[in-house]
Each structure stands twice: as structure tokens, then as C-alpha cells.
PDB file of C-alpha atoms in Angstrom:
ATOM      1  CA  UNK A   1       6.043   0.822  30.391  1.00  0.00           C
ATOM      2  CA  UNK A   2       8.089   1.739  27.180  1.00  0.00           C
ATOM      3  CA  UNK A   3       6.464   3.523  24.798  1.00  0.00           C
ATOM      4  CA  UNK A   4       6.085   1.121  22.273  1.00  0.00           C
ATOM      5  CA  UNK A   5       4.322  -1.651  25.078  1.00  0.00           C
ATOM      6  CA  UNK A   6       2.235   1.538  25.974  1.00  0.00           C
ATOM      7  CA  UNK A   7       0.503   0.868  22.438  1.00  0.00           C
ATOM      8  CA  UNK A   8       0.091  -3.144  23.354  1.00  0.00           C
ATOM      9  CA  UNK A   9      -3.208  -4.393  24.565  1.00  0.00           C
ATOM     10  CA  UNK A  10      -2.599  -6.546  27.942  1.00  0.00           C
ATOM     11  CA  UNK A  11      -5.075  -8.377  26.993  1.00  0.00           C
ATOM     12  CA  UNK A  12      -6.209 -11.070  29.478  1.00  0.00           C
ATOM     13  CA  UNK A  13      -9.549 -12.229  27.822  1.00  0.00           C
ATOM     14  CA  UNK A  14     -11.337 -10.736  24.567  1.00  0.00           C
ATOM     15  CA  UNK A  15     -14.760 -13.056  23.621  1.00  0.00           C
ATOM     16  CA  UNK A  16     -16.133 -11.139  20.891  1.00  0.00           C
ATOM     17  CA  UNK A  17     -18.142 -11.631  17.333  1.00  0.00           C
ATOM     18  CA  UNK A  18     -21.519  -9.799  16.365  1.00  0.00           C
ATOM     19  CA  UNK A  19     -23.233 -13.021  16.333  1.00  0.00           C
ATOM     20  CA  UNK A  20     -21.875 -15.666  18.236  1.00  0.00           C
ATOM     21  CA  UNK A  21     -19.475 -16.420  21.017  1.00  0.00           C
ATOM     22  CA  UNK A  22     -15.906 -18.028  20.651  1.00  0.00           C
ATOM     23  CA  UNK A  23     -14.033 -19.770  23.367  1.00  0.00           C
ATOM     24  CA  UNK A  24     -11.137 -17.944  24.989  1.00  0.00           C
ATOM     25  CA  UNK A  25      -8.492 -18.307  27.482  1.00  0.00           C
ATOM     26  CA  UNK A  26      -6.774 -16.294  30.185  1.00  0.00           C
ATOM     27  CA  UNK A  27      -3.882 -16.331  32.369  1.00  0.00           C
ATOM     28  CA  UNK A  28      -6.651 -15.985  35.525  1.00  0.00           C
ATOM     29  CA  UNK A  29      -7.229 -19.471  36.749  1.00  0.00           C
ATOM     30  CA  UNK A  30     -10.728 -18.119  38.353  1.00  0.00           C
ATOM     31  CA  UNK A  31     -11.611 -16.924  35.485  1.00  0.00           C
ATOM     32  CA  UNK A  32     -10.664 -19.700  32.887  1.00  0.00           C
ATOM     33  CA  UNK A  33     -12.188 -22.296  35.203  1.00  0.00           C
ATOM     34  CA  UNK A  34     -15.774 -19.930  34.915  1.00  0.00           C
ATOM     35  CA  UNK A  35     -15.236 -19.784  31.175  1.00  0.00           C
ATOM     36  CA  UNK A  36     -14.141 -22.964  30.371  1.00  0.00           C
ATOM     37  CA  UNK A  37     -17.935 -24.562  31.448  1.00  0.00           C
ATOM     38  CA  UNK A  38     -19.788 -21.458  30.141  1.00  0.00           C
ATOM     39  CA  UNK A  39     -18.216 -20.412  26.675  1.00  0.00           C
ATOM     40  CA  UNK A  40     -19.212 -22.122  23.348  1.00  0.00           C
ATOM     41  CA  UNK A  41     -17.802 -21.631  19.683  1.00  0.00           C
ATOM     42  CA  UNK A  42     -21.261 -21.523  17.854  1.00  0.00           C
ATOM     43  CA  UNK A  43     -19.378 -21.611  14.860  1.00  0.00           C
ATOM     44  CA  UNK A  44     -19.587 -25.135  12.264  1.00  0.00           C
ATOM     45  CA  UNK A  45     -16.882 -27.404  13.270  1.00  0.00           C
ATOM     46  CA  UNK A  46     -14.608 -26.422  10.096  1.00  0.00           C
ATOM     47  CA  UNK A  47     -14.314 -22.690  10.450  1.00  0.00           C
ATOM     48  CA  UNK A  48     -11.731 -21.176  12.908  1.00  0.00           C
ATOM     49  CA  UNK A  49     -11.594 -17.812  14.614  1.00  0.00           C
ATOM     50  CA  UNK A  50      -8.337 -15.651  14.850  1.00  0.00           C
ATOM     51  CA  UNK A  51      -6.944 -15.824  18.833  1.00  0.00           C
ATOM     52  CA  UNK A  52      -6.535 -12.586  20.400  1.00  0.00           C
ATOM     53  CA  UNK A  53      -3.240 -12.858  22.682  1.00  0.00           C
ATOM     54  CA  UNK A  54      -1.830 -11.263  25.684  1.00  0.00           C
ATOM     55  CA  UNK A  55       0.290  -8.360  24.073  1.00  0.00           C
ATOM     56  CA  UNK A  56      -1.553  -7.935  21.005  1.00  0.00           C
ATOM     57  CA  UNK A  57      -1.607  -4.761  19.510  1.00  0.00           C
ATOM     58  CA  UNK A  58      -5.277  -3.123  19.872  1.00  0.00           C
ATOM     59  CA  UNK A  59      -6.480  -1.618  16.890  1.00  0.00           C
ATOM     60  CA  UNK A  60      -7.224   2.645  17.121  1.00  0.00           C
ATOM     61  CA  UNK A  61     -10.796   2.627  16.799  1.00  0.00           C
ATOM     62  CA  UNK A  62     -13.007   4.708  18.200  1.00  0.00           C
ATOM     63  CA  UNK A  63     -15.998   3.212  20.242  1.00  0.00           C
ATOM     64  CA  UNK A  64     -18.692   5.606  22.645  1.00  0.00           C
ATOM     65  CA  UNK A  65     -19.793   4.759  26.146  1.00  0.00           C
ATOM     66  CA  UNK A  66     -22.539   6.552  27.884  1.00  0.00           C
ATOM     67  CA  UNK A  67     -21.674   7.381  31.593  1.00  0.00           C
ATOM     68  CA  UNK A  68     -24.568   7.175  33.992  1.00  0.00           C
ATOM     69  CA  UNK A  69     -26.433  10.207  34.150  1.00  0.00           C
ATOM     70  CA  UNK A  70     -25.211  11.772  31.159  1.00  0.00           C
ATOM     71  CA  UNK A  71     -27.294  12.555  28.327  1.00  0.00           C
ATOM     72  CA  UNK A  72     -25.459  11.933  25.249  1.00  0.00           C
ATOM     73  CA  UNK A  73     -22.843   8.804  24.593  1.00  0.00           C
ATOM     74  CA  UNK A  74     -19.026  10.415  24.137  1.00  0.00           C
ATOM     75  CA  UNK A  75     -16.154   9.100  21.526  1.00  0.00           C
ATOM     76  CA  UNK A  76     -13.159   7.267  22.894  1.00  0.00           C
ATOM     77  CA  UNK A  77     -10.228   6.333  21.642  1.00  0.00           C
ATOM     78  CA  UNK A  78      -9.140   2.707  22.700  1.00  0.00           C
ATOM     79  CA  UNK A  79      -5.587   3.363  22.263  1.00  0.00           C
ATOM     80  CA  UNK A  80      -5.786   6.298  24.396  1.00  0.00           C
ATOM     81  CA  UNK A  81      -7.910   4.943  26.872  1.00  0.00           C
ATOM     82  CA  UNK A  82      -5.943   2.135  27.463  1.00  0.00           C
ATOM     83  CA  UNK A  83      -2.560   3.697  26.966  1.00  0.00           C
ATOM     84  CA  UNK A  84       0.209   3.212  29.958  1.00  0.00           C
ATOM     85  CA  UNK A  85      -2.301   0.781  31.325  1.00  0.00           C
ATOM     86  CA  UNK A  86      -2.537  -2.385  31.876  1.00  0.00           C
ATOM     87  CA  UNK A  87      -6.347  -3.579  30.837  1.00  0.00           C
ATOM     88  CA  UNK A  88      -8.936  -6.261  30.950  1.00  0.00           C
ATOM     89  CA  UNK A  89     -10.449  -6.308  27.948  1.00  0.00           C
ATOM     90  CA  UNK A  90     -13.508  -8.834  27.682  1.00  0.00           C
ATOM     91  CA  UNK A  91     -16.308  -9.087  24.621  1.00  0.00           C
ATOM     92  CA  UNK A  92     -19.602  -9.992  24.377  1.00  0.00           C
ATOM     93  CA  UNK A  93     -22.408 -10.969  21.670  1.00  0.00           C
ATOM     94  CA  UNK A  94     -24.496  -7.916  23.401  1.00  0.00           C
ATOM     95  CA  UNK A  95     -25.842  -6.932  26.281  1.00  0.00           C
ATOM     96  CA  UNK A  96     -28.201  -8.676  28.477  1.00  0.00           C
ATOM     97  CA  UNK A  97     -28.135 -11.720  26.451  1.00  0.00           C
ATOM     98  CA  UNK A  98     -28.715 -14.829  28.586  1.00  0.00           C
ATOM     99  CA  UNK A  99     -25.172 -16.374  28.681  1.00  0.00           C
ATOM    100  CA  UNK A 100     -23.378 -12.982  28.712  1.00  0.00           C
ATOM    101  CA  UNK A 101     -25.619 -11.741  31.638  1.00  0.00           C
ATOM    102  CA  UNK A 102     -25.679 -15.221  33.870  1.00  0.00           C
ATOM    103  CA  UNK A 103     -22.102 -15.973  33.024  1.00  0.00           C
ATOM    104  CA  UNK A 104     -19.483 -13.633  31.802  1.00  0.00           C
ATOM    105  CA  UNK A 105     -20.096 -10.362  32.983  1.00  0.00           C
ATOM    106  CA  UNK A 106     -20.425 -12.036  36.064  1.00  0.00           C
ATOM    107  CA  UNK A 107     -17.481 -13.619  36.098  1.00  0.00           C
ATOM    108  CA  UNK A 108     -15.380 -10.546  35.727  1.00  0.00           C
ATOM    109  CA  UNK A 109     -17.596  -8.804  38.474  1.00  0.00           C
ATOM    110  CA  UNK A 110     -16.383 -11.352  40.508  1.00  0.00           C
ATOM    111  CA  UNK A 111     -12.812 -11.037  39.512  1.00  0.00           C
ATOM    112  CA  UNK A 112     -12.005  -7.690  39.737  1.00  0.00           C
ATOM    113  CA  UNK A 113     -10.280  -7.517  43.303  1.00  0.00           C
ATOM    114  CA  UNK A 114      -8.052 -10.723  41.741  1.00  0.00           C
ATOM    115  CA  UNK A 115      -7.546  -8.545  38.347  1.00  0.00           C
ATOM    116  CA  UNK A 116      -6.796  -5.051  40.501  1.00  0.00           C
ATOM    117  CA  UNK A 117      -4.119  -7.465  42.639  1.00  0.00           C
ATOM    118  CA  UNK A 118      -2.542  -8.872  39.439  1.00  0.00           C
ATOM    119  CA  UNK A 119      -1.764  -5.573  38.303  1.00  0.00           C
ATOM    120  CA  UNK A 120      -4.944  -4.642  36.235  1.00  0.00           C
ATOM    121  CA  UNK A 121      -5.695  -1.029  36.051  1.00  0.00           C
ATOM    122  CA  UNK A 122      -8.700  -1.306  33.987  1.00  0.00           C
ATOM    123  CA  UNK A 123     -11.654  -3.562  32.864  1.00  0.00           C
ATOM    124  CA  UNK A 124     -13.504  -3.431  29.987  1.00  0.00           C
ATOM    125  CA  UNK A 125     -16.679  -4.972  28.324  1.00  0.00           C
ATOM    126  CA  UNK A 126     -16.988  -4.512  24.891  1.00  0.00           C
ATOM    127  CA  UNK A 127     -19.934  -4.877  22.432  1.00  0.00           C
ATOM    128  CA  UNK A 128     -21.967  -4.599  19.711  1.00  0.00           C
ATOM    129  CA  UNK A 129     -24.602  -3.050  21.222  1.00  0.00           C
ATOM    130  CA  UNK A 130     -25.381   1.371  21.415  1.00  0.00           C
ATOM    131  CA  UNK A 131     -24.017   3.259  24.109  1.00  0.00           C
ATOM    132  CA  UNK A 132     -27.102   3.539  25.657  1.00  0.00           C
ATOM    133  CA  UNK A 133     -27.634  -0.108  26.140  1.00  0.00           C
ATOM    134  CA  UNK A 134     -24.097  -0.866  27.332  1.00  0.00           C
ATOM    135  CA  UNK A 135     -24.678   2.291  30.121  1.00  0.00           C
ATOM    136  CA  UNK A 136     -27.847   0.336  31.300  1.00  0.00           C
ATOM    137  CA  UNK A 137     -26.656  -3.119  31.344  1.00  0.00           C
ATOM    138  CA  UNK A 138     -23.523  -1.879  33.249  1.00  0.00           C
ATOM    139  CA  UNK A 139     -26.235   0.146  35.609  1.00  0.00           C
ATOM    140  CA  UNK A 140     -28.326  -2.908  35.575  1.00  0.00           C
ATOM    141  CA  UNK A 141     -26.160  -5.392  36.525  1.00  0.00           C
ATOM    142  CA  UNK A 142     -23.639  -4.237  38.669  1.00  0.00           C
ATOM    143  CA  UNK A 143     -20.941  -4.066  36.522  1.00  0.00           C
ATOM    144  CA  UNK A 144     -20.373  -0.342  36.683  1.00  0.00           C
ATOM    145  CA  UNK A 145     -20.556  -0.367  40.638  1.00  0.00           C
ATOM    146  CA  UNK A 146     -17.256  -2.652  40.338  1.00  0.00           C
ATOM    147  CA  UNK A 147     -15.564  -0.538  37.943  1.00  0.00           C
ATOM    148  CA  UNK A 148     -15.949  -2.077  34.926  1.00  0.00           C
ATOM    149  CA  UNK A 149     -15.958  -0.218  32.024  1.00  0.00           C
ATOM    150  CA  UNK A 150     -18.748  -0.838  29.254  1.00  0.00           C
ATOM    151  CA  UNK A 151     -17.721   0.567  25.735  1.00  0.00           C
ATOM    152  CA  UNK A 152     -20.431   0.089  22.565  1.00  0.00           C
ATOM    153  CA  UNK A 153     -18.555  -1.122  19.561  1.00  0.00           C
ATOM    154  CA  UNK A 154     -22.224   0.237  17.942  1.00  0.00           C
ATOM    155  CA  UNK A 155     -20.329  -0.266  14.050  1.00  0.00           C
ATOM    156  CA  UNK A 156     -18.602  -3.356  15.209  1.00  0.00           C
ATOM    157  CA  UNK A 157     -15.332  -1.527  13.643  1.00  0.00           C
ATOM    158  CA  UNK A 158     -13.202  -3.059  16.941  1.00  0.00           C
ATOM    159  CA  UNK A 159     -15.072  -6.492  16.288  1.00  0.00           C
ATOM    160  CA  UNK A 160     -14.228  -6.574  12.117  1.00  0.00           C
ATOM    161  CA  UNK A 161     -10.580  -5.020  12.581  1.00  0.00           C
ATOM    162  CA  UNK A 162      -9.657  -7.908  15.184  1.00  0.00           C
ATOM    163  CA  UNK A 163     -10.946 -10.198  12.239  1.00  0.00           C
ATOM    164  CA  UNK A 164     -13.994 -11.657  15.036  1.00  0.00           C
ATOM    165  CA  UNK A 165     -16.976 -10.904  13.037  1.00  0.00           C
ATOM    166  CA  UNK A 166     -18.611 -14.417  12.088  1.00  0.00           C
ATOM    167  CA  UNK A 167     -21.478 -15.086   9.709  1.00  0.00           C
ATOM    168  CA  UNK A 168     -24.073 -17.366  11.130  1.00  0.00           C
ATOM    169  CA  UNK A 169     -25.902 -19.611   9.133  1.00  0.00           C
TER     170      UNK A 169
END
């Protein structure tokens, strides 16, 4: 990849607000199909949420993740992380939340051997949640025995700089 797509997010699917869950799409037809039936914009009917695209550029923030067995959570750079990569990027109103734990983590579970043959080096749940939740939820549920990824956007700096936060009423 050229140096300045190394800085691009291949971004197949980012859900993400503190509050509430928007509807997304994705170029995975497994995927979509799973989403499609289980995703709902809690939002009122006026507002609209800015769409996170393939090929966006990922904001440099800095989120922690806790690997198993560790004691303390460690900083990481997105844009490092993810540069020269090509990355599944997925976000979620927190850990083991109902819809988020029956439904979309799930789903990517499920996907990653069609994800790892379309190319994807990475996956990665995101959320507003501590490191130390997102390291048992990932523990918990499987997700980390698949190789995904499970980042804590703790601040929600990642969640307010991709303009996703949402008041709820």
C-alpha cells in the first residue's frame, strides 16, 4: 500500500455512539444480511448520523486494550496499529449489552475466516467501555479466541472525533 492509503482506514463496518446504535453497511454480504435484521438507529426520526466509509481516514487517537493475563491496560495508537493493514473495524454501545452480545460481536466471530479470505488482516471491536471490560467480554465471549481485537475507547475521543456521539433523550 502507498504511504498515504497506509494512513486510510479500510473500513468495512464501524457501528458506534456512546448511547445508541446506528445502522451501517458493509461490502460483506454475510455480514450486511446479519446486520440488516439486527441494527436499529435509536435516534428521533429527524436527526442523522455522519456515515463512516470504506477508505475513510481514521482519526490518531489513542485508545487502551487489556490483553488477557496482563495486569494493567496499555496505550495504542490506532493509526499505528492499523497502519499497512487492511482492518475490520466494528463499534459497539458497550460491552455485553444484549444486542451487541447476541448479535454483532457474533456476527463478526462468525465472519472472520470470510474477512481473513477477503484480504482482512485485522478485526477490531471498539467501545466505550474500560479496558478491563473490553479484555473480559472478548475472554467471555469468544471473540478473542477468533482474533478479534477489543480496544476501549474509555474517553469516547475515537467515538466524538468520528462525529458518532448522540444525545439520547
Amino acid at each position: 500500500l502507498s504511504p498515504e492509503v497506509d494512513m486510510k482506514l479500510r473500513l468495512l463496518a464501524f457501528v458506534a455512539t456512546s448511547l445508541s446504535l446506528c445502522s451501517l453497511t458493509t461490502s460483506f454480504s454475510s455480514i450486511h444480511s446479519s446486520f440488516v435484521s439486527t441494527a436499529l438507529f435509536a435516534a428521533p426520526e429527524t436527526s442523522t448520523m455522519p456515515e463512516v466509509s470504506v477508505g475513510d481516514t481514521i482519526p490518531d487517537v489513542t485508545l487502551t486494550e487489556l490483553s488477557s493475563g496482563e495486569d494493567k491496560p496499555v496505550d495504542v495508537k490506532i493509526v499505528d496499529l492499523i497502519a499497512g493493514k487492511k482492518v475490520a473495524i466494528f463499534g459497539v454501545p458497550g460491552a455485553f449489552t444484549p444486542g451487541c452480545s447476541k448479535s454483532h460481536l457474533p456476527s463478526f466471530m462468525e465472519a472472520q475466516e470470510e474477512l481473513k479470505g477477503r484480504g482482512v488482516d485485522m478485526t477490531i471491536c471498539v467501545a466505550t467501555n474500560d479496558a478491563y471490560t473490553m479484555e473480559a467480554w472478548g475472554r467471555t465471549s469468544g471473540g478473542s479466541d477468533v482474533g478479534i481485537r477489543f480496544l476501549a475507547d474509555n474517553s469516547g475521543t475515537l467515538t466524538k472525533e468520528l462525529g458518532l456521539v448522540m444525545e439520547t433523550p
